[in-house]
Coordinates of C-alpha atoms in Angstrom, one line a residue:
Chain A
M26 CA -9.5 105.7 -41.6
I27 CA -11.7 105.8 -44.7
Q28 CA -10.7 107.3 -48.1
L29 CA -12.6 107.0 -51.5
Y30 CA -11.3 108.6 -54.5
H31 CA -13.6 109.0 -57.5
V32 CA -15.5 105.9 -56.9
Y33 CA -18.0 104.8 -59.6
K34 CA -20.3 101.6 -59.0
S35 CA -22.7 100.4 -61.8
Y36 CA -24.4 97.0 -62.3
L37 CA -25.6 98.1 -65.5
K38 CA -23.4 99.8 -68.1
G39 CA -24.2 103.4 -68.0
V40 CA -26.4 103.2 -65.1
H41 CA -24.1 104.6 -61.8
V42 CA -25.3 103.3 -58.3
L43 CA -22.4 105.5 -57.2
E44 CA -20.8 108.4 -59.3
D45 CA -17.3 110.0 -58.8
V46 CA -17.6 109.9 -55.2
S47 CA -14.7 111.2 -53.0
L48 CA -14.7 111.4 -49.4
T49 CA -12.4 110.9 -46.3
V50 CA -13.7 110.0 -42.8
S51 CA -10.9 110.5 -40.4
R52 CA -9.6 108.3 -37.7
G53 CA -12.1 108.9 -34.7
E54 CA -14.6 110.9 -36.5
F55 CA -18.5 110.4 -36.3
A56 CA -20.2 111.0 -39.6
F57 CA -23.6 110.6 -40.9
L58 CA -24.5 109.3 -44.3
V59 CA -27.8 111.0 -45.2
G60 CA -30.0 110.5 -48.3
P61 CA -33.2 109.2 -49.3
S62 CA -33.9 105.6 -50.0
G63 CA -32.0 104.2 -53.1
A64 CA -29.5 107.1 -52.9
G65 CA -26.7 104.5 -52.8
K66 CA -25.9 104.5 -49.0
T67 CA -26.1 100.8 -48.5
T68 CA -24.2 100.2 -51.3
L69 CA -21.3 102.6 -50.2
L70 CA -21.3 101.1 -46.9
K71 CA -20.8 97.7 -48.7
L72 CA -18.0 98.8 -50.4
L73 CA -16.1 99.7 -47.3
F74 CA -16.3 96.1 -46.3
S75 CA -15.7 94.4 -49.7
A76 CA -19.3 93.1 -49.7
E77 CA -19.6 94.7 -52.8
S78 CA -17.1 95.6 -55.6
F79 CA -16.8 98.9 -57.5
T80 CA -16.3 99.6 -61.0
D81 CA -13.7 102.3 -60.9
G82 CA -11.9 104.6 -58.6
Q83 CA -9.7 103.9 -55.0
V84 CA -10.8 102.7 -51.8
I85 CA -8.7 102.6 -49.0
V86 CA -10.0 101.4 -45.6
N87 CA -7.8 100.8 -42.7
N88 CA -4.6 100.8 -45.1
Y89 CA -6.4 98.1 -47.3
N90 CA -6.7 99.3 -51.0
L91 CA -9.9 97.4 -51.8
A92 CA -9.2 97.9 -55.6
N93 CA -6.9 95.0 -55.6
I94 CA -7.5 93.5 -52.4
R95 CA -6.9 89.7 -52.5
H96 CA -9.8 87.4 -51.3
K97 CA -7.9 85.9 -48.5
N98 CA -7.1 89.1 -47.1
I99 CA -10.9 90.2 -47.0
P100 CA -11.8 88.5 -43.8
Y101 CA -8.9 90.5 -42.0
L102 CA -10.5 93.8 -43.1
R103 CA -13.7 92.7 -41.9
R104 CA -12.3 91.9 -38.7
S105 CA -11.2 95.6 -38.3
I106 CA -14.8 96.8 -39.1
G107 CA -18.0 96.5 -36.9
V108 CA -21.0 96.4 -39.3
V109 CA -24.5 96.8 -38.0
F110 CA -26.9 95.8 -40.6
Q111 CA -30.3 97.5 -41.4
D112 CA -31.9 93.8 -41.1
F113 CA -29.5 92.8 -38.2
K114 CA -28.5 89.6 -39.6
L115 CA -29.1 87.7 -36.3
L116 CA -29.0 84.1 -36.0
N117 CA -32.3 83.0 -34.8
N118 CA -31.5 79.4 -33.3
R119 CA -28.4 81.0 -31.2
S120 CA -28.9 82.9 -28.0
V121 CA -28.1 86.6 -27.8
F122 CA -24.8 85.8 -26.0
D123 CA -23.8 83.3 -28.8
N124 CA -24.8 85.8 -31.6
V125 CA -22.3 88.2 -30.1
A126 CA -19.8 85.5 -29.3
I127 CA -19.4 84.7 -33.0
T128 CA -17.0 87.6 -33.8
L129 CA -14.7 86.4 -31.2
E130 CA -15.1 82.6 -32.1
I131 CA -13.7 83.0 -35.7
L132 CA -10.5 84.7 -34.1
G133 CA -10.1 81.6 -31.9
A134 CA -10.6 83.3 -28.8
G135 CA -10.7 81.4 -25.5
K136 CA -14.0 80.3 -23.8
N137 CA -13.1 82.6 -20.8
D138 CA -12.0 85.4 -23.0
I139 CA -15.4 85.3 -24.9
R140 CA -17.4 85.3 -21.7
R141 CA -15.6 88.4 -20.4
R142 CA -15.7 90.1 -23.6
V143 CA -19.2 89.4 -24.7
T144 CA -20.3 90.5 -21.3
K145 CA -18.8 93.7 -21.7
A146 CA -20.4 94.2 -25.0
L147 CA -23.8 93.2 -23.6
K148 CA -23.4 95.5 -20.7
Q149 CA -22.0 98.5 -23.1
V150 CA -25.8 98.4 -24.9
G151 CA -27.6 97.5 -21.7
L152 CA -28.4 93.9 -22.6
Q153 CA -26.5 91.8 -20.3
Y154 CA -29.8 90.7 -18.4
L155 CA -31.0 89.3 -21.9
E156 CA -28.0 87.1 -22.8
D157 CA -29.8 83.8 -22.8
K158 CA -32.7 85.1 -24.7
Y159 CA -33.1 84.1 -28.2
P160 CA -33.6 87.1 -31.1
L161 CA -37.1 86.6 -31.7
E162 CA -38.1 87.0 -28.1
L163 CA -36.5 90.4 -28.3
S164 CA -38.0 93.7 -29.4
G165 CA -36.6 95.4 -32.7
G166 CA -34.9 97.8 -30.6
E167 CA -33.2 95.0 -28.3
Q168 CA -32.1 93.0 -31.7
Q169 CA -30.8 96.3 -33.1
R170 CA -28.6 96.5 -29.6
V171 CA -27.3 93.0 -29.9
A172 CA -26.4 93.5 -33.7
I173 CA -24.3 96.7 -32.2
A174 CA -22.9 94.3 -29.4
R175 CA -21.6 91.9 -31.7
A176 CA -20.3 94.8 -34.0
V177 CA -18.4 96.1 -31.2
V178 CA -17.2 93.4 -29.2
N179 CA -13.9 93.0 -31.0
N180 CA -12.9 96.7 -30.6
P181 CA -13.0 97.5 -34.3
S182 CA -11.4 100.7 -35.4
I183 CA -14.5 101.6 -37.7
L184 CA -18.0 101.0 -36.9
L185 CA -20.4 101.3 -39.8
A186 CA -24.0 101.2 -39.2
D187 CA -26.7 101.1 -41.8
E188 CA -30.1 102.6 -40.8
P189 CA -29.5 101.6 -37.1
T190 CA -32.8 103.4 -36.1
G191 CA -34.6 102.6 -39.1
N192 CA -37.6 100.6 -37.3
L193 CA -37.4 102.1 -34.1
D194 CA -39.4 104.9 -32.7
P195 CA -37.8 108.3 -31.4
D196 CA -37.2 107.6 -27.9
L197 CA -35.6 104.1 -29.1
S198 CA -33.4 105.7 -31.8
V199 CA -31.8 108.5 -29.6
E200 CA -31.1 105.6 -27.4
I201 CA -29.4 103.7 -30.1
M202 CA -27.5 106.7 -31.2
N203 CA -26.4 107.5 -27.6
I204 CA -24.9 104.2 -27.8
L205 CA -23.1 104.9 -31.1
N206 CA -21.8 108.0 -29.7
D207 CA -20.2 106.3 -26.6
I208 CA -18.3 104.0 -28.9
N209 CA -17.3 107.0 -30.8
A210 CA -16.1 108.4 -27.7
M211 CA -13.8 105.5 -26.9
G212 CA -11.9 106.3 -30.3
T213 CA -13.8 104.3 -33.1
T214 CA -14.5 106.0 -36.2
V215 CA -18.4 105.6 -36.5
L216 CA -20.3 106.2 -40.0
V217 CA -24.0 106.0 -39.8
A218 CA -26.3 105.7 -42.6
T219 CA -29.8 107.0 -42.1
H220 CA -32.4 109.2 -43.6
D221 CA -33.8 110.1 -40.4
K222 CA -33.8 114.0 -40.1
Y223 CA -34.7 113.9 -36.3
L224 CA -31.4 112.4 -35.4
L225 CA -29.5 114.8 -37.4
G226 CA -31.0 117.4 -35.7
K227 CA -30.6 116.1 -32.2
F228 CA -27.1 115.0 -33.0
E229 CA -24.7 117.6 -34.4
K230 CA -22.1 115.5 -36.4
R231 CA -20.5 115.8 -39.6
T232 CA -23.3 115.2 -42.6
I233 CA -22.4 113.7 -45.7
M234 CA -25.1 113.9 -48.4
I235 CA -25.9 111.3 -51.1
N236 CA -28.2 111.7 -53.6
K237 CA -28.5 109.5 -56.7
G238 CA -25.1 108.2 -56.4
R239 CA -23.5 111.5 -55.9
V240 CA -22.0 112.8 -52.6
S241 CA -21.9 116.3 -51.2
E242 CA -21.4 118.1 -47.9
P243 CA -23.3 121.0 -46.8
I244 CA -20.9 123.8 -46.4
Chain B
M22 CA -5.4 77.4 -36.1
N23 CA -5.8 77.0 -32.4
I24 CA -7.3 74.5 -29.9
N25 CA -10.1 76.8 -29.4
Q26 CA -11.0 77.0 -33.1
I27 CA -10.6 73.1 -33.4
I28 CA -12.9 72.6 -30.4
Y29 CA -15.4 75.1 -32.2
F30 CA -15.1 73.0 -35.4
I31 CA -15.7 69.7 -34.0
K32 CA -18.7 71.1 -31.6
H33 CA -20.2 72.6 -34.9
S34 CA -19.7 69.6 -37.1
L35 CA -21.5 67.5 -34.6
S36 CA -24.4 69.9 -34.2
N37 CA -24.9 69.8 -38.2
I38 CA -25.0 66.0 -37.6
R39 CA -27.3 66.4 -34.7
H40 CA -29.7 68.7 -36.7
S41 CA -29.9 66.4 -39.7
L42 CA -29.8 63.1 -38.1
L43 CA -31.8 61.3 -40.9
V44 CA -29.7 62.7 -43.7
N45 CA -26.6 61.7 -42.0
F46 CA -27.8 58.2 -41.2
V47 CA -28.4 57.7 -44.9
T48 CA -24.9 58.8 -45.6
I49 CA -23.0 56.9 -43.2
S50 CA -25.5 53.7 -44.1
T51 CA -24.4 54.3 -47.7
I52 CA -20.6 54.5 -46.9
S53 CA -21.0 51.5 -44.6
I54 CA -22.2 49.6 -47.5
A55 CA -19.8 50.8 -50.1
I56 CA -16.9 49.9 -47.4
L57 CA -18.6 46.7 -46.9
I58 CA -18.5 45.4 -50.3
F59 CA -15.0 46.8 -51.0
S60 CA -13.5 45.3 -48.1
S61 CA -15.3 42.1 -48.6
F62 CA -13.7 41.7 -52.0
V63 CA -10.5 42.8 -50.3
M64 CA -10.5 40.2 -47.6
I65 CA -11.6 37.6 -50.2
I66 CA -8.6 38.2 -52.6
F67 CA -6.2 38.6 -49.6
N68 CA -7.3 35.0 -48.6
L69 CA -7.2 33.6 -52.0
T70 CA -4.0 35.2 -52.8
N71 CA -2.6 33.7 -49.5
L72 CA -3.9 30.4 -50.4
V73 CA -2.5 30.5 -54.1
S74 CA 1.0 31.7 -52.7
K75 CA 0.9 28.4 -50.2
F76 CA 0.1 26.3 -53.1
E77 CA 3.0 27.7 -55.4
D78 CA 5.4 27.0 -52.3
D79 CA 4.1 23.6 -52.4
V80 CA 4.8 23.3 -56.3
H81 CA 7.0 20.4 -57.2
I82 CA 7.5 17.7 -59.9
V83 CA 6.8 14.2 -59.7
A84 CA 8.4 12.0 -62.2
Y85 CA 7.3 8.4 -62.5
L86 CA 10.0 5.7 -63.3
N87 CA 9.5 3.2 -66.0
D88 CA 8.9 -0.3 -64.4
D89 CA 12.0 -1.6 -66.2
F90 CA 14.1 0.0 -63.8
V91 CA 14.5 -1.9 -60.6
S92 CA 17.9 -0.6 -59.6
G93 CA 20.1 2.4 -59.6
Y94 CA 17.9 4.6 -57.7
E95 CA 20.7 6.3 -55.9
N96 CA 22.4 7.0 -59.3
I97 CA 19.3 8.7 -61.0
K98 CA 18.7 10.7 -57.6
K99 CA 22.3 12.0 -58.1
N100 CA 21.5 12.9 -61.6
I101 CA 18.3 14.6 -60.9
L102 CA 20.1 16.7 -58.3
K103 CA 22.6 17.7 -60.7
L104 CA 19.8 19.6 -62.3
N105 CA 19.7 23.3 -62.3
G106 CA 16.9 24.6 -59.7
V107 CA 16.7 21.3 -58.3
N108 CA 16.6 21.6 -54.2
R109 CA 15.7 18.0 -52.7
V110 CA 14.9 14.5 -54.4
R111 CA 12.9 11.7 -52.7
Y112 CA 12.5 8.6 -53.9
R113 CA 9.3 6.8 -53.6
S114 CA 9.2 2.9 -54.3
K115 CA 6.3 1.0 -55.5
E116 CA 5.6 -0.3 -52.4
Q117 CA 5.4 3.0 -50.7
A118 CA 3.0 4.3 -53.3
L119 CA 0.7 1.5 -52.7
A120 CA 0.8 2.0 -48.9
I121 CA 0.1 5.6 -49.1
F122 CA -2.9 4.8 -51.7
K123 CA -4.2 2.0 -49.5
S124 CA -4.0 4.3 -46.4
S125 CA -6.0 7.2 -48.5
L126 CA -8.6 4.6 -49.4
G127 CA -9.3 4.0 -45.8
K128 CA -12.0 1.0 -45.5
N129 CA -12.5 0.8 -49.1
D130 CA -8.8 -0.7 -49.6
R131 CA -10.2 -4.3 -49.9
F132 CA -10.5 -4.1 -53.6
L133 CA -6.9 -3.8 -54.0
D134 CA -6.1 -7.4 -52.7
D135 CA -7.9 -8.8 -55.9
I136 CA -5.0 -7.0 -58.1
P137 CA -2.6 -9.7 -58.7
H138 CA 0.3 -7.1 -59.1
N139 CA 1.1 -3.4 -57.8
P140 CA 0.1 -1.0 -60.6
L141 CA 1.8 1.8 -59.3
P142 CA 4.9 3.0 -60.5
A143 CA 7.9 4.2 -58.3
S144 CA 8.6 7.9 -58.4
F145 CA 10.8 10.6 -57.5
E146 CA 9.7 13.7 -55.9
I147 CA 11.6 16.8 -56.9
R148 CA 11.4 19.8 -54.8
L149 CA 12.7 23.0 -56.6
E150 CA 14.2 26.0 -55.8
N151 CA 12.1 29.1 -55.1
D152 CA 13.2 30.9 -58.2
F153 CA 12.3 27.9 -60.5
K154 CA 8.6 27.5 -59.9
S155 CA 7.2 29.4 -62.7
K156 CA 5.6 27.7 -65.7
A157 CA 8.4 28.1 -68.0
K158 CA 11.3 26.8 -65.9
L159 CA 9.3 23.8 -64.6
K160 CA 8.8 23.0 -68.3
G161 CA 12.5 23.2 -68.9
I162 CA 13.3 20.9 -65.8
A163 CA 10.6 18.5 -66.9
S164 CA 12.2 18.1 -70.5
A165 CA 15.7 17.7 -69.1
L166 CA 14.2 14.7 -67.1
K167 CA 12.6 13.5 -70.1
T168 CA 15.9 13.0 -72.0
M169 CA 16.9 10.8 -69.4
R170 CA 14.4 8.4 -71.0
I171 CA 13.7 6.4 -67.9
F172 CA 10.3 8.1 -67.0
D173 CA 7.0 7.2 -68.1
D174 CA 5.3 10.5 -67.1
I175 CA 6.1 13.6 -65.5
S176 CA 3.8 15.8 -63.6
F177 CA 3.6 19.2 -62.1
G178 CA 0.7 21.2 -60.6
Q179 CA 1.6 24.4 -62.4
E180 CA -1.3 24.4 -64.9
W181 CA -4.1 24.9 -62.5
I182 CA -2.3 27.4 -60.4
E183 CA -2.4 29.4 -63.5
H184 CA -5.9 29.1 -63.9
F185 CA -6.5 29.9 -60.3
H186 CA -4.3 33.2 -61.0
N187 CA -6.5 33.9 -63.8
F188 CA -9.6 33.6 -61.6
L189 CA -8.1 35.9 -59.0
N190 CA -7.2 38.7 -61.7
I191 CA -10.8 38.4 -62.9
L192 CA -12.1 38.6 -59.2
K193 CA -9.8 41.6 -58.7
V194 CA -11.3 43.2 -61.7
I195 CA -15.0 42.6 -60.4
G196 CA -14.3 43.8 -57.0
T197 CA -12.6 47.1 -58.3
A198 CA -15.3 47.7 -60.5
I199 CA -18.0 47.2 -58.0
G200 CA -16.1 48.8 -55.4
A201 CA -15.4 51.6 -57.3
G202 CA -19.3 52.1 -58.4
F203 CA -20.3 52.1 -54.8
L204 CA -17.5 54.2 -53.7
F205 CA -18.5 56.8 -56.3
A206 CA -22.1 56.5 -54.9
A207 CA -20.8 57.1 -51.6
V208 CA -19.1 60.3 -52.6
F209 CA -21.9 61.7 -54.5
I210 CA -24.3 61.2 -51.7
I211 CA -21.9 62.9 -49.1
S212 CA -21.1 66.1 -51.1
N213 CA -25.2 66.3 -51.4
T214 CA -25.7 65.7 -47.7
I215 CA -23.1 68.6 -47.1
K216 CA -24.6 70.8 -49.8
L217 CA -28.0 70.3 -47.8
T218 CA -26.2 71.0 -44.5
I219 CA -24.5 74.2 -46.3
Y220 CA -28.0 75.1 -47.7
A221 CA -29.4 74.8 -44.1
R222 CA -26.9 77.0 -42.8
R223 CA -26.6 79.5 -45.5
D224 CA -27.5 82.4 -43.2
E225 CA -24.8 81.5 -40.7
I226 CA -22.3 81.2 -43.2
E227 CA -23.1 84.6 -44.6
I228 CA -22.9 86.3 -41.4
L229 CA -19.7 84.4 -40.7
K230 CA -18.2 85.8 -43.7
L231 CA -19.4 89.4 -43.0
V232 CA -18.0 89.4 -39.4
G233 CA -14.5 88.2 -40.9
A234 CA -14.2 84.7 -40.9
T235 CA -11.7 82.9 -43.4
D236 CA -12.8 80.5 -45.9
G237 CA -11.0 77.7 -44.0
F238 CA -12.8 78.8 -40.8
I239 CA -16.3 78.1 -42.5
K240 CA -15.4 75.1 -44.5
A241 CA -13.6 73.1 -41.5
P242 CA -16.7 72.3 -39.7
F243 CA -18.3 70.6 -43.1
L244 CA -15.0 68.7 -43.8
I245 CA -15.2 67.4 -40.2
E246 CA -18.7 66.3 -40.6
G247 CA -17.5 64.4 -43.6
I248 CA -14.6 62.8 -41.7
I249 CA -16.9 61.7 -39.1
Q250 CA -19.2 60.3 -41.7
G251 CA -16.4 58.5 -43.4
F252 CA -14.8 57.3 -39.8
L253 CA -18.1 56.1 -38.5
G254 CA -19.2 54.3 -41.9
A255 CA -15.6 52.6 -41.9
I256 CA -16.1 51.3 -38.2
I257 CA -19.6 50.1 -39.0
S258 CA -18.7 48.2 -42.1
I259 CA -15.7 46.8 -40.2
A260 CA -17.7 45.4 -37.5
A261 CA -20.3 44.0 -40.1
L262 CA -17.6 42.4 -42.1
Y263 CA -16.3 40.8 -38.9
V264 CA -19.8 39.6 -38.1
L265 CA -20.1 37.9 -41.4
Y266 CA -16.7 36.5 -41.2
L267 CA -17.4 34.7 -37.9
M268 CA -20.7 33.6 -39.4
F269 CA -19.1 32.2 -42.4
L270 CA -16.2 30.4 -40.2
A271 CA -19.1 28.9 -38.2
K272 CA -20.8 27.5 -41.1
I273 CA -17.7 26.2 -43.2
Q274 CA -15.9 24.9 -40.0
A275 CA -19.4 22.5 -39.5
L276 CA -18.1 20.9 -43.3
S277 CA -15.3 19.5 -41.5
F278 CA -13.7 18.2 -44.7
V279 CA -12.9 21.5 -46.2
G280 CA -10.5 22.2 -43.4
I281 CA -11.0 25.9 -43.3
N282 CA -10.2 27.7 -39.9
S283 CA -9.5 30.9 -38.3
T284 CA -5.7 30.2 -39.0
N285 CA -5.6 29.5 -42.6
M286 CA -8.5 31.9 -43.5
P287 CA -7.6 34.7 -41.2
F288 CA -9.7 38.2 -40.8
L289 CA -8.2 41.3 -42.8
P290 CA -4.9 42.0 -40.6
P291 CA -4.8 45.5 -38.7
K292 CA -2.8 46.9 -41.4
F293 CA -5.4 46.5 -43.9
L294 CA -8.0 47.7 -41.4
A295 CA -6.2 50.8 -41.0
L296 CA -5.9 51.3 -44.5
V297 CA -10.1 50.9 -45.1
L298 CA -10.3 53.3 -42.0
L299 CA -7.9 56.1 -43.6
F300 CA -9.7 55.4 -47.0
S301 CA -13.2 55.8 -45.7
V302 CA -12.2 58.9 -43.8
L303 CA -10.5 60.4 -47.2
L304 CA -13.7 59.3 -49.0
G305 CA -15.9 61.4 -46.6
M306 CA -13.2 64.4 -46.9
V307 CA -13.4 64.5 -50.6
G308 CA -17.1 64.1 -50.5
S309 CA -17.4 67.0 -48.3
A310 CA -14.8 69.3 -49.9
M311 CA -16.5 68.6 -53.5
S312 CA -19.6 70.8 -52.1
L313 CA -17.4 73.5 -50.4
G314 CA -17.0 75.5 -53.4
E315 CA -20.5 76.5 -52.8
I316 CA -19.5 78.4 -50.0
I317 CA -16.9 80.8 -51.6
K318 CA -19.4 81.4 -54.1
G319 CA -21.4 85.0 -53.5

């Protein structure tokens, strides 16, 4: 559950990156956050897992009030959210398996548990046969899927994806969106930031428009 | 924290060390040198303190009897025993004094034959209660003996022990200053090693943060790395100290007249070694902790 009330974000005084943003994404919903480059999509996503602070307003994510969340609680908020980053953020010196396992290692999961759940997540994104490879040995689409597997391996209640198809050709983009759709079908709230109009036509989902830091929804 | 996390921490701190072997080698060497110098001073001071307390146990007064007194020793002895703080009194006659002197001369005692009469005075060796071995108390007893007006001279060995104490204190100050300087350098170097490691692993740290790792989880491997550095540094320095100690003993035992051996100049006792180890581990932790603020930033 994501709720924003009159949220403002500015880096310079008077210059708003986000301006009076109010929106709600309900539990189990799938929504696109759509807008041109520089519209504020990434900033908005970053607010939701406390990687950015906001200047004014209220943000509530999974019952955490981010306006006054304590530093020590931020890790627990993040554990309830899976994030697929635009630049993947994979560790090139770790295998695919180990990249996905990071999310479980921080929770103190046992070796067998990690093996079982990572294998399941890699299967979900169709990469189980690549678990011993390193990120630089993979294509862009495969790296993207590793990033998704890492984001979902801990069964988060929310999945945020920032331009998950940004660098991919249309066929691969559809493949990735199908994976996200499947994850949503299992009950995870999914919010995907994109500027890919082709996908919007192909997947009929709720669309939240963002432009120059202001949010609107087509009626 | 559970056992899986502890395994993770140790695995990753060892991997940190493995990935920057040279930097860790320099760090551990610095710790070893710092701890070696520090523990050398501890050992020297420990042994000298032992030595001086043995001498202090041996502190006694010798009162040399005026040659006019040729009898009544038992009465004099009784009177001395009445003095406050006196434990035991032993009379040594002129003849006994000469015999002891002769035996100390060994083969060279012949010249004594040419001396017409025994020049050595009779004396009383006065042993004291433990509480009466300070300079002030010794002086009190000596002046009480003087009032008897039967002694030519009264000597006690406290003077040089006091000098020795002063020397020991200077040594402690020098040891502390040099030790502190090296320890400061060690902390500085450890903290910089850890900074380098943190820098090399900044991507990993960022990702760990983003997927929900706590500060403690991110910091723990670096703290453990510091602890391992401190531990290895201590082990190496203790081993080096022991080798140096054995070499010193071998050299000094060759000079038989000095009479030093492993009994009267022992190596640091286990309690001290444990303290050195603990101290070094703390040093590693502190050095590492000093850099970990960087992780919280950003």
